[in-house]
Tab-separated table of C-alpha atoms in Angstrom:
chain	number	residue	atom	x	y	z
A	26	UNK	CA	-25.823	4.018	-18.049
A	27	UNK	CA	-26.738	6.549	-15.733
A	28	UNK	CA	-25.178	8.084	-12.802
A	29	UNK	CA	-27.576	6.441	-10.345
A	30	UNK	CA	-27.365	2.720	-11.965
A	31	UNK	CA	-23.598	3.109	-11.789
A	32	UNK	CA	-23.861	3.813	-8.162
A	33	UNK	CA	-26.139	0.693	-7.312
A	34	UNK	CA	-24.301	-1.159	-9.442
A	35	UNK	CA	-21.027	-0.261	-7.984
A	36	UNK	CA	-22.768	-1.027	-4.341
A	37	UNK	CA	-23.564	-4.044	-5.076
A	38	UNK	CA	-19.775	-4.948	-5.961
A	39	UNK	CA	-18.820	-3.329	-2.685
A	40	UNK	CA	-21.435	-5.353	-0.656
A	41	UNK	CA	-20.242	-8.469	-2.360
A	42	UNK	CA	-16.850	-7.586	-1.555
A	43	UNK	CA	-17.709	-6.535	2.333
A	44	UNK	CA	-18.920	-9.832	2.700
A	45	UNK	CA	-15.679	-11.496	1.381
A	46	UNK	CA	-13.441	-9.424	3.569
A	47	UNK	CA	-15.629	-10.597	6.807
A	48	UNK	CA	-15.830	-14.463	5.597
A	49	UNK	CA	-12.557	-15.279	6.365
A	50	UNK	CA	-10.094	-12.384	5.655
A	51	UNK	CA	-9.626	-10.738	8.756
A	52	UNK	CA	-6.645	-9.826	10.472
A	53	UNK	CA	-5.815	-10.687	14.322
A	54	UNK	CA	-5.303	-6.903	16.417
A	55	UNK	CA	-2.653	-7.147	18.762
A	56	UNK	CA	-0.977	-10.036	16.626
A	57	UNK	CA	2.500	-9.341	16.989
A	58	UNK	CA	2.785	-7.876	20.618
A	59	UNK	CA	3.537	-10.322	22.793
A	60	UNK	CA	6.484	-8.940	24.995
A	61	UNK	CA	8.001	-12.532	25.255
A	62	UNK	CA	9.286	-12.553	21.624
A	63	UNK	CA	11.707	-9.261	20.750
A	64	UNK	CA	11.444	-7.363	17.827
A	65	UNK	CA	8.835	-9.176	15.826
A	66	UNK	CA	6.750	-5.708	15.297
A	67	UNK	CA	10.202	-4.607	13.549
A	68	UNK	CA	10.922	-7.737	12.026
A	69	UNK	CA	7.611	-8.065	10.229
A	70	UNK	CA	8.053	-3.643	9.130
A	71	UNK	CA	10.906	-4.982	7.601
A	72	UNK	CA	9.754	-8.018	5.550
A	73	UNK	CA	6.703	-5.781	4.273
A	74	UNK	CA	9.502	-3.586	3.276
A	75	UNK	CA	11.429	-6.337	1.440
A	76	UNK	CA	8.237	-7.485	-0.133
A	77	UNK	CA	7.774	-3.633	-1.202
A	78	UNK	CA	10.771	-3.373	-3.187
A	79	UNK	CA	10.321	-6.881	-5.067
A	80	UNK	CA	7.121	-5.590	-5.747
A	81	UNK	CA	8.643	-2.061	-7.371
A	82	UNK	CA	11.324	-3.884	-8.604
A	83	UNK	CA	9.192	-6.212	-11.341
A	84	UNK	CA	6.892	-3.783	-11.588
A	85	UNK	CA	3.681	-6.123	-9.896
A	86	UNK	CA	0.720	-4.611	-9.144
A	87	UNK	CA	0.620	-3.477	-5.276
A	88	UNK	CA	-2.284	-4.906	-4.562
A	89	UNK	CA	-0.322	-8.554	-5.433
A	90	UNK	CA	1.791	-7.431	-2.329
A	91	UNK	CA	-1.489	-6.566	-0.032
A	92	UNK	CA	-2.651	-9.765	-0.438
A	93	UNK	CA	0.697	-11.497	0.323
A	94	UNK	CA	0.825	-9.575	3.632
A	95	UNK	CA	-2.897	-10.137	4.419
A	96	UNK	CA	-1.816	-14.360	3.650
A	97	UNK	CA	1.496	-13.926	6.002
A	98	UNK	CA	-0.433	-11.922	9.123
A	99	UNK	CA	-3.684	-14.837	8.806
A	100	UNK	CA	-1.161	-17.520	8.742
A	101	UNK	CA	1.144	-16.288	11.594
A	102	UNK	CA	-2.629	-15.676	13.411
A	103	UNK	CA	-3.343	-19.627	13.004
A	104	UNK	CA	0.431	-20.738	13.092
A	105	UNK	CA	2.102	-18.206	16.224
A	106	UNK	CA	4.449	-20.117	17.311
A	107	UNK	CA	6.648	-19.306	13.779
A	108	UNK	CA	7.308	-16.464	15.982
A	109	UNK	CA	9.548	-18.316	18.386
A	110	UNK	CA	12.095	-20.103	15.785
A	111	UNK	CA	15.217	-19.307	15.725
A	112	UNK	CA	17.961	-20.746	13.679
A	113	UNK	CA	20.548	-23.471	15.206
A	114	UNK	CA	23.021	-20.420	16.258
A	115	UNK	CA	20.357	-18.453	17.544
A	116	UNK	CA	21.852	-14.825	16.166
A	117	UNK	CA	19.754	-12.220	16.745
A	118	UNK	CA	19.158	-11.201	12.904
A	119	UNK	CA	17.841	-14.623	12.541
A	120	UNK	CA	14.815	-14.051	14.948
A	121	UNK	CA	11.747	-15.824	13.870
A	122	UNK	CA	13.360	-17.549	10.386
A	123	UNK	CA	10.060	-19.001	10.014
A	124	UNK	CA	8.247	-16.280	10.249
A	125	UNK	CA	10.195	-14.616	7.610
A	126	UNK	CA	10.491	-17.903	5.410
A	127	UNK	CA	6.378	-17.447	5.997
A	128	UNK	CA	6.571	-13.891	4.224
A	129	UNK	CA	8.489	-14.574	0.909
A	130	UNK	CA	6.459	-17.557	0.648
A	131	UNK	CA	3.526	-15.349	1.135
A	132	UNK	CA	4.509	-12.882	-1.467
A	133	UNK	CA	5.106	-15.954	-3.607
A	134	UNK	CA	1.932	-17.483	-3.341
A	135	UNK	CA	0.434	-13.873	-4.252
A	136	UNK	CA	2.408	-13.547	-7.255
A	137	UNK	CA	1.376	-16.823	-8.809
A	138	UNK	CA	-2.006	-16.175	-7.957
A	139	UNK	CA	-2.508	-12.276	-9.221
A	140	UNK	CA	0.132	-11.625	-11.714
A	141	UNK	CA	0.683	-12.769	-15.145
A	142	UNK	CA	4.175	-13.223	-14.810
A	143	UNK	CA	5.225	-15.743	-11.950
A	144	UNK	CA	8.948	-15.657	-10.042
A	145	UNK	CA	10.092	-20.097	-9.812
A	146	UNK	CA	10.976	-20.740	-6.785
A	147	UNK	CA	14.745	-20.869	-7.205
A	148	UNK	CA	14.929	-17.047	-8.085
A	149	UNK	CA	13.092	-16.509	-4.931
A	150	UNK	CA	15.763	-18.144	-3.346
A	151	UNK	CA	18.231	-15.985	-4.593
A	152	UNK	CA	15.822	-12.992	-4.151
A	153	UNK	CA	16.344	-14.413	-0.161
A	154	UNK	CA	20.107	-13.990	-0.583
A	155	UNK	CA	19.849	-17.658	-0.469
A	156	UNK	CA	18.845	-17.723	3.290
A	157	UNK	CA	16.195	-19.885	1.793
A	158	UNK	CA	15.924	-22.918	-0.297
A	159	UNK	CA	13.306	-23.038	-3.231
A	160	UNK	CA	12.506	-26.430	-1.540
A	161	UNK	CA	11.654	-24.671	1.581
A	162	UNK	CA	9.895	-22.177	-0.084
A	163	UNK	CA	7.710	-24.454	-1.852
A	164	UNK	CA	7.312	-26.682	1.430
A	165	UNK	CA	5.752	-23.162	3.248
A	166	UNK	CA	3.850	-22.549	0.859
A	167	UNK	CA	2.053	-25.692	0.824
A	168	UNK	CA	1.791	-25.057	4.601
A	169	UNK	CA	0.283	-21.998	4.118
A	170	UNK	CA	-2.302	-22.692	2.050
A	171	UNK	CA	-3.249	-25.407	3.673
A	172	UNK	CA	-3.659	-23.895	6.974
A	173	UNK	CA	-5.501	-20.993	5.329
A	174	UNK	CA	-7.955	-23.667	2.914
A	175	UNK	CA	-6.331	-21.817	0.020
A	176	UNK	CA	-8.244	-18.495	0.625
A	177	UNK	CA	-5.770	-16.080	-0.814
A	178	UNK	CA	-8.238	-13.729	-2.636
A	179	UNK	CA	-8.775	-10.769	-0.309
A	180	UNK	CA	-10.349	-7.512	-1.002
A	181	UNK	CA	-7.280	-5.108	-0.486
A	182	UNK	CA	-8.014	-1.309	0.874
A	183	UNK	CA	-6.764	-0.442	-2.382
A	184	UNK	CA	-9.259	-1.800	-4.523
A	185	UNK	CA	-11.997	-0.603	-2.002
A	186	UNK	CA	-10.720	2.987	-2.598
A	187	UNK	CA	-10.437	2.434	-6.341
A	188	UNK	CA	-14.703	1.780	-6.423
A	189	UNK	CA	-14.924	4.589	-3.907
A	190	UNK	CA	-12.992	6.942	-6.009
A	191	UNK	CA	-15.973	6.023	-8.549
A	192	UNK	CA	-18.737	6.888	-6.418
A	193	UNK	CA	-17.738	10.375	-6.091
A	194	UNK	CA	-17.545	13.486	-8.558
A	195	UNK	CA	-14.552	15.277	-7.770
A	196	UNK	CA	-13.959	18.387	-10.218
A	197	UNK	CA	-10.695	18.069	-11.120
A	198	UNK	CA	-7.777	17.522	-13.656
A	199	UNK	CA	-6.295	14.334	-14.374
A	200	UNK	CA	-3.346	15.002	-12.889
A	201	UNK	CA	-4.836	16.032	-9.697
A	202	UNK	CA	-7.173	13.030	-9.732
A	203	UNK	CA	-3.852	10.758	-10.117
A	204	UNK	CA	-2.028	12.846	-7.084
A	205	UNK	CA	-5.110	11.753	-5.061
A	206	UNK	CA	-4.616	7.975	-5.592
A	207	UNK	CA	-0.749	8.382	-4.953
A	208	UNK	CA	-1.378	10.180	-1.475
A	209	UNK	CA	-4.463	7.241	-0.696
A	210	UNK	CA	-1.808	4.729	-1.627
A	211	UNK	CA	1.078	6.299	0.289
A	212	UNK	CA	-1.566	5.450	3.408
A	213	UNK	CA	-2.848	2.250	2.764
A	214	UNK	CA	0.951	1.054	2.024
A	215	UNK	CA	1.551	2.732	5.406
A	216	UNK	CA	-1.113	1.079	7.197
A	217	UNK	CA	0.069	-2.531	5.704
A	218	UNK	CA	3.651	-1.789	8.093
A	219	UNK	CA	2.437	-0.619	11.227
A	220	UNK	CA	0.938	-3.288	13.205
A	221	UNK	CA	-1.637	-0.976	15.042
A	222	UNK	CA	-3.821	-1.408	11.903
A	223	UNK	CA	-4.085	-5.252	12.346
A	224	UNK	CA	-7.972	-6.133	13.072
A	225	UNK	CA	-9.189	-2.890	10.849
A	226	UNK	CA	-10.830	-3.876	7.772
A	227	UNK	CA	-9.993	-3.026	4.414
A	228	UNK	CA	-12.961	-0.722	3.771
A	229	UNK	CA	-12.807	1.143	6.774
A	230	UNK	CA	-8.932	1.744	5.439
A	231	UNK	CA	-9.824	2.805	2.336
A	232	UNK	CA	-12.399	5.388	3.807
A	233	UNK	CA	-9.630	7.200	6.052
A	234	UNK	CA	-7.452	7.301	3.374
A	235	UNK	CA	-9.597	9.258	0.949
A	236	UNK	CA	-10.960	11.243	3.360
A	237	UNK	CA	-7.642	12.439	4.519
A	238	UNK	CA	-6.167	12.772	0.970
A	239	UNK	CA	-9.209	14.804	-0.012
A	240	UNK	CA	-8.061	17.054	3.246
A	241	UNK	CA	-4.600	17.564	2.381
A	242	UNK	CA	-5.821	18.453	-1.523
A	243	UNK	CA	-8.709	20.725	-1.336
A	244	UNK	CA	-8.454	21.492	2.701
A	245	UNK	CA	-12.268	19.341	2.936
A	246	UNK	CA	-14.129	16.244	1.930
A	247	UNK	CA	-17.078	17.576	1.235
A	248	UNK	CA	-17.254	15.614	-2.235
A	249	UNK	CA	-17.705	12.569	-0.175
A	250	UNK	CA	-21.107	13.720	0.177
A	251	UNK	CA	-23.140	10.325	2.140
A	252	UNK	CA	-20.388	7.991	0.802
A	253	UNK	CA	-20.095	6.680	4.442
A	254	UNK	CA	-23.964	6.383	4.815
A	255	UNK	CA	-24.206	4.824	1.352
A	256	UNK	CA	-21.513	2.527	1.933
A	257	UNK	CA	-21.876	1.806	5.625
A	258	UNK	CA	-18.417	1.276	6.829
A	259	UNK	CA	-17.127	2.691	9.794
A	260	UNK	CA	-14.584	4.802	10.846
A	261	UNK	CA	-11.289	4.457	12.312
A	262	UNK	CA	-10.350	5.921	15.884
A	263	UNK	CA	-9.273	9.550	15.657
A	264	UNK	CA	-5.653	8.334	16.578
A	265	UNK	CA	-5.143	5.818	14.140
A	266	UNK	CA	-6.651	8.711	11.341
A	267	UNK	CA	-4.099	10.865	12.595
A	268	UNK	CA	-1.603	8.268	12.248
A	269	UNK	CA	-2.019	7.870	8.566
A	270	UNK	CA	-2.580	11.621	7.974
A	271	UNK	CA	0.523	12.719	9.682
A	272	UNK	CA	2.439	10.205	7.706
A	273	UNK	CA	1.447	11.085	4.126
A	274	UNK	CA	1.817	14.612	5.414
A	275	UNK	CA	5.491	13.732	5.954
A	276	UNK	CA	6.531	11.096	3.149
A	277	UNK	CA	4.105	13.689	0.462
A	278	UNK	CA	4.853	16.794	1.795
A	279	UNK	CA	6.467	18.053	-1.707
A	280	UNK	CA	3.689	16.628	-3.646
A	281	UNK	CA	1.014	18.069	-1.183
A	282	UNK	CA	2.810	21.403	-1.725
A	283	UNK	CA	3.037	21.394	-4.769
A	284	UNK	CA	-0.904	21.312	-5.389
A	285	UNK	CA	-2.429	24.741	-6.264
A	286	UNK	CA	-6.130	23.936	-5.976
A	287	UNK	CA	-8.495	26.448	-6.203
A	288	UNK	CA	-12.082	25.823	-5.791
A	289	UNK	CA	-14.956	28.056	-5.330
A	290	UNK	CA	-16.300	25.917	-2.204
A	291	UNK	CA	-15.047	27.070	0.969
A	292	UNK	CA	-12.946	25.360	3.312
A	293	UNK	CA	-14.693	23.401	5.731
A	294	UNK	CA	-12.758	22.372	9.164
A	295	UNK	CA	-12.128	18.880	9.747
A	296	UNK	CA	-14.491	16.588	11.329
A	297	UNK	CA	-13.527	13.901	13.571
A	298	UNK	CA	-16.005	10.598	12.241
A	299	UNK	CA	-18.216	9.313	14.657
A	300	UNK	CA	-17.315	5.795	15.463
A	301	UNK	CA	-20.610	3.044	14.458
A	302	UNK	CA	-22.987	5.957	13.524
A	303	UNK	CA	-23.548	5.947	9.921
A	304	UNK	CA	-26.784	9.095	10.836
A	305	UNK	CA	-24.487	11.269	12.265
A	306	UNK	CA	-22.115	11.520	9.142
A	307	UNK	CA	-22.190	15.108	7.728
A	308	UNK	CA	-21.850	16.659	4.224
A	309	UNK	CA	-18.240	17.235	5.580
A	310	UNK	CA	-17.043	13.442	5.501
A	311	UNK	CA	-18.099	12.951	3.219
A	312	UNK	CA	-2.928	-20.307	-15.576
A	313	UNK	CA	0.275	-20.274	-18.173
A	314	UNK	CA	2.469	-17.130	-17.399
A	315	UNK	CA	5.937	-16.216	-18.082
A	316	UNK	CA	8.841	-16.078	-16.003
A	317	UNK	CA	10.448	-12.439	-14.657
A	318	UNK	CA	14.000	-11.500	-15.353
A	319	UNK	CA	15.454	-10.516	-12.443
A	320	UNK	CA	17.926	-7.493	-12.559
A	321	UNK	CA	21.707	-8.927	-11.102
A	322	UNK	CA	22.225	-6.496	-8.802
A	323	UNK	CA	19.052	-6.958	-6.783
A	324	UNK	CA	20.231	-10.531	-6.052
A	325	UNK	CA	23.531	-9.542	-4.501
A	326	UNK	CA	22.964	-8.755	-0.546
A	327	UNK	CA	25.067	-5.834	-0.564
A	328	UNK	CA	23.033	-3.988	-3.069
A	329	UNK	CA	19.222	-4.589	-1.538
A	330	UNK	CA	18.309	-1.768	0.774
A	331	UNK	CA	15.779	-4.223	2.064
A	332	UNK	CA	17.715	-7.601	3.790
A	333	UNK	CA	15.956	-10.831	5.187
C-alpha cells in the first residue's frame, strides 16, 4: 500500500468517524454551571477522577473511561435535574447522589460494552464503598441507556489522535514516538475533567493536543504539514490551547525535560490557529467475557485516594 492510499484510506475512517461524533455524541457547553446547584463542576472533577483510577486499577483501556464520561455528561444534558438530589440527610458530601450514581453506572455501561473483561454489578457496589446498591446500579443503567437510545459508541479524542498520529511522518525513535502519545494523553485526560471543554468535539481535541505535544518535543509542528486542511477540523480558542498546554507542561515537566531532541529543522515560533479557516493554516500547524479480580484494598474507603 502506498503512502497516499493509506492517507485516503485513513480519511475516509476519520470522515466516517466525524460524522458519528456530530450524529448524536455531542456534549452540552456550559453543562454544569448553573450557580443554583454548589459544587457540581468539583463534584463531577472528582467522579472522572474515581473513574480514572478504576480504570488504572484493572488495567482497561482509557478510551473505555472516555466513553463512560461522554455517556454520564449526555445523560446529565437530557436528565439535569440529577443535579439537584440530595440524599434524605442532605450532607453536603452527598450533593447530587444521582448524579454520581449516574457516573459509576456510566463507567459500567462502558466497561461491558468495550472491554473483554466485565466488573458484575455487586463489585461495583463495593467499588462505591457500598454507597450504592448493584440493584441501583443496574436500575441507572437501564435509565441511561434508555434516555440515550443505547448510543454508547463515541469516537473518543484519543482514537482521533491515534489515526492522526498515522497521517504524519515524524522522524523519530520509538521511544520518543511513545513520549508523544503519553504527553497527547496527559491532555485529552485533562480536557475530560475540566468542564470548559464541554461542547468541543473530539477531533478538534485531538488536534490541540498533538499540536501542542509536538511543541513541547521538537519546539514546532511543522510535521503536521496540511493535517488541519486535510482533515478539516477546527481549532480550539487560544485560551482553552493554553489551558491544555500549560497543564501537560506542569503534570510532564520531567518527561518534557528529559527529551534531548535534536533535529536539523529549525525552530519555528508558535502559531496561534485561526478559528473556522482551514486556507489560512500554515506549514507551522501543521459478548461472553470474564469477570475482574478486584485487589482488597481498593474496596476499603480508607485506602482509595479517589471517594464517591
Amino acid at each position: 500500500m502506498t503512502y497516499s492510499t493509506k492517507i485516503y484510506l485513513l480519511l475516509d475512517i476519520i470522515n466516517a468517524m466525524k460524522r458519528q461524533e456530530k450524529s448524536g455524541y455531542r456534549t452540552r457547553s456550559e453543562l454544569y454551571n448553573n450557580r443554583s446547584i454548589d459544587n457540581t463542576i468539583e463534584i463531577r472533577r472528582l467522579m472522572v477522577l474515581w473513574c480514572k483510577q478504576l480504570t488504572d486499577l484493572c488495567k482497561f483501556n482509557h478510551q473505555t473511561m472516555a466513553i463512560a464520561i461522554n455517556i454520564l455528561d449526555r445523560f446529565v444534558a437530557k436528565e439535569p435535574a440529577i443535579l439537584l438530589n440530595r440524599d434524605k440527610n442532605n450532607a453536603a458530601h452527598h450533593h447530587c447522589r444521582d448524579f454520581r450514581l449516574a457516573a459509576v453506572s456510566s463507567l459500567y455501561t462502558s466497561i461491558k460494552a468495550h472491554e473483554i473483561s466485565a466488573i458484575d454489578p455487586k463489585t461495583m457496589s463495593k467499588l462505591s464503598q457500598d454507597v450504592f446498591s448493584s440493584k441501583e446500579i443496574e436500575e441507572m443503567e437501564s435509565r441511561i441507556l434508555t434516555k440515550l437510545g443505547w448510543r454508547v459508541n463515541t469516537p473518543t479524542a484519543m482514537a482521533f489522535a491515534e489515526i492522526y498520529l498515522q497521517m504524519i511522518l515524524i522522524p523519530t525513535d520509538d521511544k520518543t514516538k511513545t513520549i508523544i502519545k503519553k504527553l497527547i494523553q496527559c491532555q485529552i485526560e485533562y480536557a475530560m475533567e475540566d468542564c470548559r471543554f464541554l461542547g468541543i468535539d473530539a477531533s478538534e481535541i485531538a488536534f490541540i493536543a498533538i499540536y501542542n505535544a509536538l511543541m513541547a518535543t521538537f519546539g514546532h509542528a511543522s510535521y503536521l504539514g496540511n493535517l488541519q486542511q486535510d482533515i478539516d477540523v477546527n481549532s480550539s480558542s487560544f485560551y482553552l490551547e493554553n489551558i491544555l498546554m500549560d497543564h501537560m507542561q506542569r503534570s510532564e515537566s520531567a518527561t518534557i525535560f528529559s527529551l534531548k531532541i535534536t533535529t536539523t529543522e529549525p525552530t519555528k515560533k508558535k502559531q496561534r490557529f485561526e478559528q473556522k479557516s482551514p486556507s489560512s493554516f500554515t506549514r507551522h500547524h501543521l459478548s461472553p467475557r470474564s469477570s475482574i479480580t478486584i485487589p482488597q484494598q481498593f474496596l476499603k474507603a480508607e485506602n482509595s485516594s479517589c471517594k464517591i
